[in-house]
């Protein structure tokens, strides 16, 4: 089912795959930093700044991971209606309502992320030990929430179109 144009869907797939690769690379980098810190502490040679440096990939993994979950539609959900109801129509309507609520929330939080990112860039603060510009970490919020918003909206549109197609095919009798 091609709800969006083929090129747009392909682009969103590429962005989603890149997001997954970036999360994997950052997670490996985080493991490396923690391992390095443990080894250095074992030899009584702690290196200042590793904890601070670790916060940046952690923030990126957190928000890009949320975007990956929105891309693959694998975020945490309760699914009570699916477990209790045998009516496929009710389950589909519930999914659409959940998608609409998630989309509205994503748009609201996205607006907040834009304001926060602008504020972060205007202030120009730096990390305490290493002097890394804080917007490097804080822009992960805007990036991740932008992708989450896009993928949630795309998922909502796809579910509505799928429901409409089934309804028109006579699937409204279940």
PDB file of C-alpha atoms in Angstrom:
ATOM      1  CA  UNK A   1       0.000   0.000   0.000  1.00  0.00           C
ATOM      2  CA  UNK A   2       1.543   3.255  -1.121  1.00  0.00           C
ATOM      3  CA  UNK A   3      -0.177   5.988   0.855  1.00  0.00           C
ATOM      4  CA  UNK A   4       2.641   8.429   0.312  1.00  0.00           C
ATOM      5  CA  UNK A   5       4.646   8.746  -2.827  1.00  0.00           C
ATOM      6  CA  UNK A   6       7.159   5.988  -3.451  1.00  0.00           C
ATOM      7  CA  UNK A   7      10.080   8.423  -3.264  1.00  0.00           C
ATOM      8  CA  UNK A   8       8.919   9.850   0.056  1.00  0.00           C
ATOM      9  CA  UNK A   9       8.445   6.379   1.547  1.00  0.00           C
ATOM     10  CA  UNK A  10      11.873   5.325   0.280  1.00  0.00           C
ATOM     11  CA  UNK A  11      13.405   8.486   1.783  1.00  0.00           C
ATOM     12  CA  UNK A  12      11.712   7.832   5.139  1.00  0.00           C
ATOM     13  CA  UNK A  13      12.978   4.235   5.037  1.00  0.00           C
ATOM     14  CA  UNK A  14      16.528   5.439   4.363  1.00  0.00           C
ATOM     15  CA  UNK A  15      16.324   7.942   7.228  1.00  0.00           C
ATOM     16  CA  UNK A  16      14.943   5.227   9.519  1.00  0.00           C
ATOM     17  CA  UNK A  17      17.742   2.832   8.579  1.00  0.00           C
ATOM     18  CA  UNK A  18      20.394   5.533   9.047  1.00  0.00           C
ATOM     19  CA  UNK A  19      18.862   6.298  12.439  1.00  0.00           C
ATOM     20  CA  UNK A  20      19.198   2.639  13.450  1.00  0.00           C
ATOM     21  CA  UNK A  21      22.847   2.520  12.298  1.00  0.00           C
ATOM     22  CA  UNK A  22      23.691   5.750  14.147  1.00  0.00           C
ATOM     23  CA  UNK A  23      22.080   4.379  17.323  1.00  0.00           C
ATOM     24  CA  UNK A  24      24.140   1.200  17.020  1.00  0.00           C
ATOM     25  CA  UNK A  25      27.396   3.099  16.497  1.00  0.00           C
ATOM     26  CA  UNK A  26      26.670   5.433  19.410  1.00  0.00           C
ATOM     27  CA  UNK A  27      25.777   2.490  21.657  1.00  0.00           C
ATOM     28  CA  UNK A  28      29.102   0.828  20.811  1.00  0.00           C
ATOM     29  CA  UNK A  29      30.897   4.102  21.545  1.00  0.00           C
ATOM     30  CA  UNK A  30      29.126   4.274  24.909  1.00  0.00           C
ATOM     31  CA  UNK A  31      30.217   0.714  25.730  1.00  0.00           C
ATOM     32  CA  UNK A  32      33.782   1.658  24.786  1.00  0.00           C
ATOM     33  CA  UNK A  33      33.721   4.723  27.065  1.00  0.00           C
ATOM     34  CA  UNK A  34      32.321   2.801  30.031  1.00  0.00           C
ATOM     35  CA  UNK A  35      34.833  -0.023  29.523  1.00  0.00           C
ATOM     36  CA  UNK A  36      37.672   2.494  29.284  1.00  0.00           C
ATOM     37  CA  UNK A  37      36.534   4.185  32.491  1.00  0.00           C
ATOM     38  CA  UNK A  38      36.335   0.843  34.347  1.00  0.00           C
ATOM     39  CA  UNK A  39      39.825  -0.147  33.202  1.00  0.00           C
ATOM     40  CA  UNK A  40      41.271   3.247  34.122  1.00  0.00           C
ATOM     41  CA  UNK A  41      39.654   3.129  37.560  1.00  0.00           C
ATOM     42  CA  UNK A  42      41.018  -0.380  38.099  1.00  0.00           C
ATOM     43  CA  UNK A  43      44.512   0.989  37.565  1.00  0.00           C
ATOM     44  CA  UNK A  44      43.696   3.983  39.773  1.00  0.00           C
ATOM     45  CA  UNK A  45      43.975   6.402  36.846  1.00  0.00           C
ATOM     46  CA  UNK A  46      40.470   7.871  36.432  1.00  0.00           C
ATOM     47  CA  UNK A  47      40.134  10.140  33.427  1.00  0.00           C
ATOM     48  CA  UNK A  48      38.054  13.213  34.124  1.00  0.00           C
ATOM     49  CA  UNK A  49      35.426  14.005  31.567  1.00  0.00           C
ATOM     50  CA  UNK A  50      34.415  10.520  30.447  1.00  0.00           C
ATOM     51  CA  UNK A  51      31.132  10.738  32.365  1.00  0.00           C
ATOM     52  CA  UNK A  52      30.459  14.122  30.806  1.00  0.00           C
ATOM     53  CA  UNK A  53      31.378  12.880  27.337  1.00  0.00           C
ATOM     54  CA  UNK A  54      29.106   9.871  27.855  1.00  0.00           C
ATOM     55  CA  UNK A  55      26.042  12.092  28.285  1.00  0.00           C
ATOM     56  CA  UNK A  56      26.125  13.250  24.665  1.00  0.00           C
ATOM     57  CA  UNK A  57      25.809   9.858  22.922  1.00  0.00           C
ATOM     58  CA  UNK A  58      23.355   8.792  25.645  1.00  0.00           C
ATOM     59  CA  UNK A  59      20.998  11.656  24.820  1.00  0.00           C
ATOM     60  CA  UNK A  60      21.315  10.947  21.093  1.00  0.00           C
ATOM     61  CA  UNK A  61      20.657   7.214  21.550  1.00  0.00           C
ATOM     62  CA  UNK A  62      17.643   7.943  23.739  1.00  0.00           C
ATOM     63  CA  UNK A  63      15.916  10.267  21.284  1.00  0.00           C
ATOM     64  CA  UNK A  64      17.015   8.536  18.081  1.00  0.00           C
ATOM     65  CA  UNK A  65      15.950   5.249  19.677  1.00  0.00           C
ATOM     66  CA  UNK A  66      12.497   6.730  20.157  1.00  0.00           C
ATOM     67  CA  UNK A  67      12.501   7.728  16.495  1.00  0.00           C
ATOM     68  CA  UNK A  68      13.542   4.182  15.530  1.00  0.00           C
ATOM     69  CA  UNK A  69      10.662   2.797  17.602  1.00  0.00           C
ATOM     70  CA  UNK A  70       8.256   5.140  15.817  1.00  0.00           C
ATOM     71  CA  UNK A  71       9.758   4.116  12.455  1.00  0.00           C
ATOM     72  CA  UNK A  72       9.381   0.382  13.096  1.00  0.00           C
ATOM     73  CA  UNK A  73       6.125   0.848  15.039  1.00  0.00           C
ATOM     74  CA  UNK A  74       7.651  -1.146  17.876  1.00  0.00           C
ATOM     75  CA  UNK A  75       7.101   1.257  20.746  1.00  0.00           C
ATOM     76  CA  UNK A  76       5.597   0.048  24.004  1.00  0.00           C
ATOM     77  CA  UNK A  77       1.836  -0.330  23.959  1.00  0.00           C
ATOM     78  CA  UNK A  78      -0.696  -1.875  26.278  1.00  0.00           C
ATOM     79  CA  UNK A  79      -2.937  -3.609  23.738  1.00  0.00           C
ATOM     80  CA  UNK A  80      -5.854  -4.293  26.078  1.00  0.00           C
ATOM     81  CA  UNK A  81      -8.431  -3.958  23.304  1.00  0.00           C
ATOM     82  CA  UNK A  82      -6.549  -6.487  21.144  1.00  0.00           C
ATOM     83  CA  UNK A  83      -6.460  -8.922  24.055  1.00  0.00           C
ATOM     84  CA  UNK A  84     -10.106  -8.518  25.063  1.00  0.00           C
ATOM     85  CA  UNK A  85     -12.011  -7.805  21.847  1.00  0.00           C
ATOM     86  CA  UNK A  86     -12.500 -10.192  18.963  1.00  0.00           C
ATOM     87  CA  UNK A  87     -14.040  -7.410  16.889  1.00  0.00           C
ATOM     88  CA  UNK A  88     -11.394  -6.389  14.312  1.00  0.00           C
ATOM     89  CA  UNK A  89     -13.331  -3.203  13.599  1.00  0.00           C
ATOM     90  CA  UNK A  90     -13.079  -2.098  17.246  1.00  0.00           C
ATOM     91  CA  UNK A  91      -9.369  -2.939  17.330  1.00  0.00           C
ATOM     92  CA  UNK A  92      -8.703  -0.887  14.188  1.00  0.00           C
ATOM     93  CA  UNK A  93     -10.676   2.088  15.492  1.00  0.00           C
ATOM     94  CA  UNK A  94      -8.787   1.906  18.787  1.00  0.00           C
ATOM     95  CA  UNK A  95      -5.469   1.862  16.901  1.00  0.00           C
ATOM     96  CA  UNK A  96      -6.518   4.917  14.898  1.00  0.00           C
ATOM     97  CA  UNK A  97      -7.598   6.796  18.040  1.00  0.00           C
ATOM     98  CA  UNK A  98      -4.270   5.914  19.689  1.00  0.00           C
ATOM     99  CA  UNK A  99      -2.419   7.071  16.558  1.00  0.00           C
ATOM    100  CA  UNK A 100      -4.288  10.374  16.525  1.00  0.00           C
ATOM    101  CA  UNK A 101      -3.580  10.985  20.224  1.00  0.00           C
ATOM    102  CA  UNK A 102       0.093  10.054  19.729  1.00  0.00           C
ATOM    103  CA  UNK A 103       0.305  12.374  16.710  1.00  0.00           C
ATOM    104  CA  UNK A 104      -1.246  15.261  18.640  1.00  0.00           C
ATOM    105  CA  UNK A 105       1.151  14.683  21.521  1.00  0.00           C
ATOM    106  CA  UNK A 106       4.107  14.427  19.127  1.00  0.00           C
ATOM    107  CA  UNK A 107       3.177  17.737  17.489  1.00  0.00           C
ATOM    108  CA  UNK A 108       2.809  19.423  20.890  1.00  0.00           C
ATOM    109  CA  UNK A 109       6.169  18.131  22.134  1.00  0.00           C
ATOM    110  CA  UNK A 110       7.774  18.943  18.767  1.00  0.00           C
ATOM    111  CA  UNK A 111       6.718  22.578  19.198  1.00  0.00           C
ATOM    112  CA  UNK A 112       8.312  22.591  22.642  1.00  0.00           C
ATOM    113  CA  UNK A 113      11.502  21.042  21.207  1.00  0.00           C
ATOM    114  CA  UNK A 114      11.793  23.814  18.619  1.00  0.00           C
ATOM    115  CA  UNK A 115      11.522  26.489  21.304  1.00  0.00           C
ATOM    116  CA  UNK A 116      14.011  24.690  23.545  1.00  0.00           C
ATOM    117  CA  UNK A 117      16.520  24.246  20.705  1.00  0.00           C
ATOM    118  CA  UNK A 118      16.338  27.918  19.758  1.00  0.00           C
ATOM    119  CA  UNK A 119      16.873  28.847  23.408  1.00  0.00           C
ATOM    120  CA  UNK A 120      19.806  26.426  23.671  1.00  0.00           C
ATOM    121  CA  UNK A 121      21.477  27.898  20.587  1.00  0.00           C
ATOM    122  CA  UNK A 122      20.946  31.477  21.822  1.00  0.00           C
ATOM    123  CA  UNK A 123      22.481  30.793  25.222  1.00  0.00           C
ATOM    124  CA  UNK A 124      25.479  28.922  23.816  1.00  0.00           C
ATOM    125  CA  UNK A 125      26.359  27.127  27.054  1.00  0.00           C
ATOM    126  CA  UNK A 126      29.227  24.652  27.263  1.00  0.00           C
ATOM    127  CA  UNK A 127      29.809  21.538  29.337  1.00  0.00           C
ATOM    128  CA  UNK A 128      31.662  22.051  32.622  1.00  0.00           C
ATOM    129  CA  UNK A 129      34.756  19.856  32.213  1.00  0.00           C
ATOM    130  CA  UNK A 130      35.378  19.435  28.489  1.00  0.00           C
ATOM    131  CA  UNK A 131      33.812  22.667  27.232  1.00  0.00           C
ATOM    132  CA  UNK A 132      31.690  20.864  24.632  1.00  0.00           C
ATOM    133  CA  UNK A 133      28.877  23.063  23.278  1.00  0.00           C
ATOM    134  CA  UNK A 134      25.681  21.826  24.948  1.00  0.00           C
ATOM    135  CA  UNK A 135      23.540  22.275  21.809  1.00  0.00           C
ATOM    136  CA  UNK A 136      25.358  19.214  20.409  1.00  0.00           C
ATOM    137  CA  UNK A 137      23.483  17.105  22.931  1.00  0.00           C
ATOM    138  CA  UNK A 138      20.373  19.219  23.206  1.00  0.00           C
ATOM    139  CA  UNK A 139      19.697  19.251  19.458  1.00  0.00           C
ATOM    140  CA  UNK A 140      19.207  15.492  19.766  1.00  0.00           C
ATOM    141  CA  UNK A 141      15.879  16.327  21.381  1.00  0.00           C
ATOM    142  CA  UNK A 142      14.724  18.281  18.329  1.00  0.00           C
ATOM    143  CA  UNK A 143      16.120  15.725  15.870  1.00  0.00           C
ATOM    144  CA  UNK A 144      14.584  12.741  17.633  1.00  0.00           C
ATOM    145  CA  UNK A 145      11.228  14.393  18.227  1.00  0.00           C
ATOM    146  CA  UNK A 146      11.090  15.590  14.610  1.00  0.00           C
ATOM    147  CA  UNK A 147      11.575  12.035  13.378  1.00  0.00           C
ATOM    148  CA  UNK A 148       9.126  10.663  15.962  1.00  0.00           C
ATOM    149  CA  UNK A 149       6.533  13.213  14.851  1.00  0.00           C
ATOM    150  CA  UNK A 150       6.996  12.395  11.160  1.00  0.00           C
ATOM    151  CA  UNK A 151       6.881   8.623  11.642  1.00  0.00           C
ATOM    152  CA  UNK A 152       3.887   8.842  13.991  1.00  0.00           C
ATOM    153  CA  UNK A 153       1.967  10.999  11.518  1.00  0.00           C
ATOM    154  CA  UNK A 154       2.853   8.656   8.642  1.00  0.00           C
ATOM    155  CA  UNK A 155       1.706   5.663  10.711  1.00  0.00           C
ATOM    156  CA  UNK A 156      -1.553   7.441  11.522  1.00  0.00           C
ATOM    157  CA  UNK A 157      -2.259   8.213   7.870  1.00  0.00           C
ATOM    158  CA  UNK A 158      -1.434   4.631   6.855  1.00  0.00           C
ATOM    159  CA  UNK A 159      -3.768   3.183   9.509  1.00  0.00           C
ATOM    160  CA  UNK A 160      -6.606   5.502   8.489  1.00  0.00           C
ATOM    161  CA  UNK A 161      -6.170   4.620   4.802  1.00  0.00           C
ATOM    162  CA  UNK A 162      -5.989   0.897   5.631  1.00  0.00           C
ATOM    163  CA  UNK A 163      -9.177   1.173   7.707  1.00  0.00           C
ATOM    164  CA  UNK A 164     -10.939   3.093   4.932  1.00  0.00           C
ATOM    165  CA  UNK A 165      -9.916   0.489   2.330  1.00  0.00           C
ATOM    166  CA  UNK A 166     -11.185  -2.381   4.486  1.00  0.00           C
ATOM    167  CA  UNK A 167     -14.405  -0.508   5.177  1.00  0.00           C
ATOM    168  CA  UNK A 168     -15.004   0.046   1.464  1.00  0.00           C
ATOM    169  CA  UNK A 169     -14.292  -3.642   0.740  1.00  0.00           C
ATOM    170  CA  UNK A 170     -17.078  -4.619   3.107  1.00  0.00           C
ATOM    171  CA  UNK A 171     -14.884  -5.276   6.112  1.00  0.00           C
ATOM    172  CA  UNK A 172     -17.264  -3.311   8.301  1.00  0.00           C
ATOM    173  CA  UNK A 173     -19.275  -6.414   9.191  1.00  0.00           C
ATOM    174  CA  UNK A 174     -16.753  -7.979  11.587  1.00  0.00           C
TER     175      UNK A 174
END
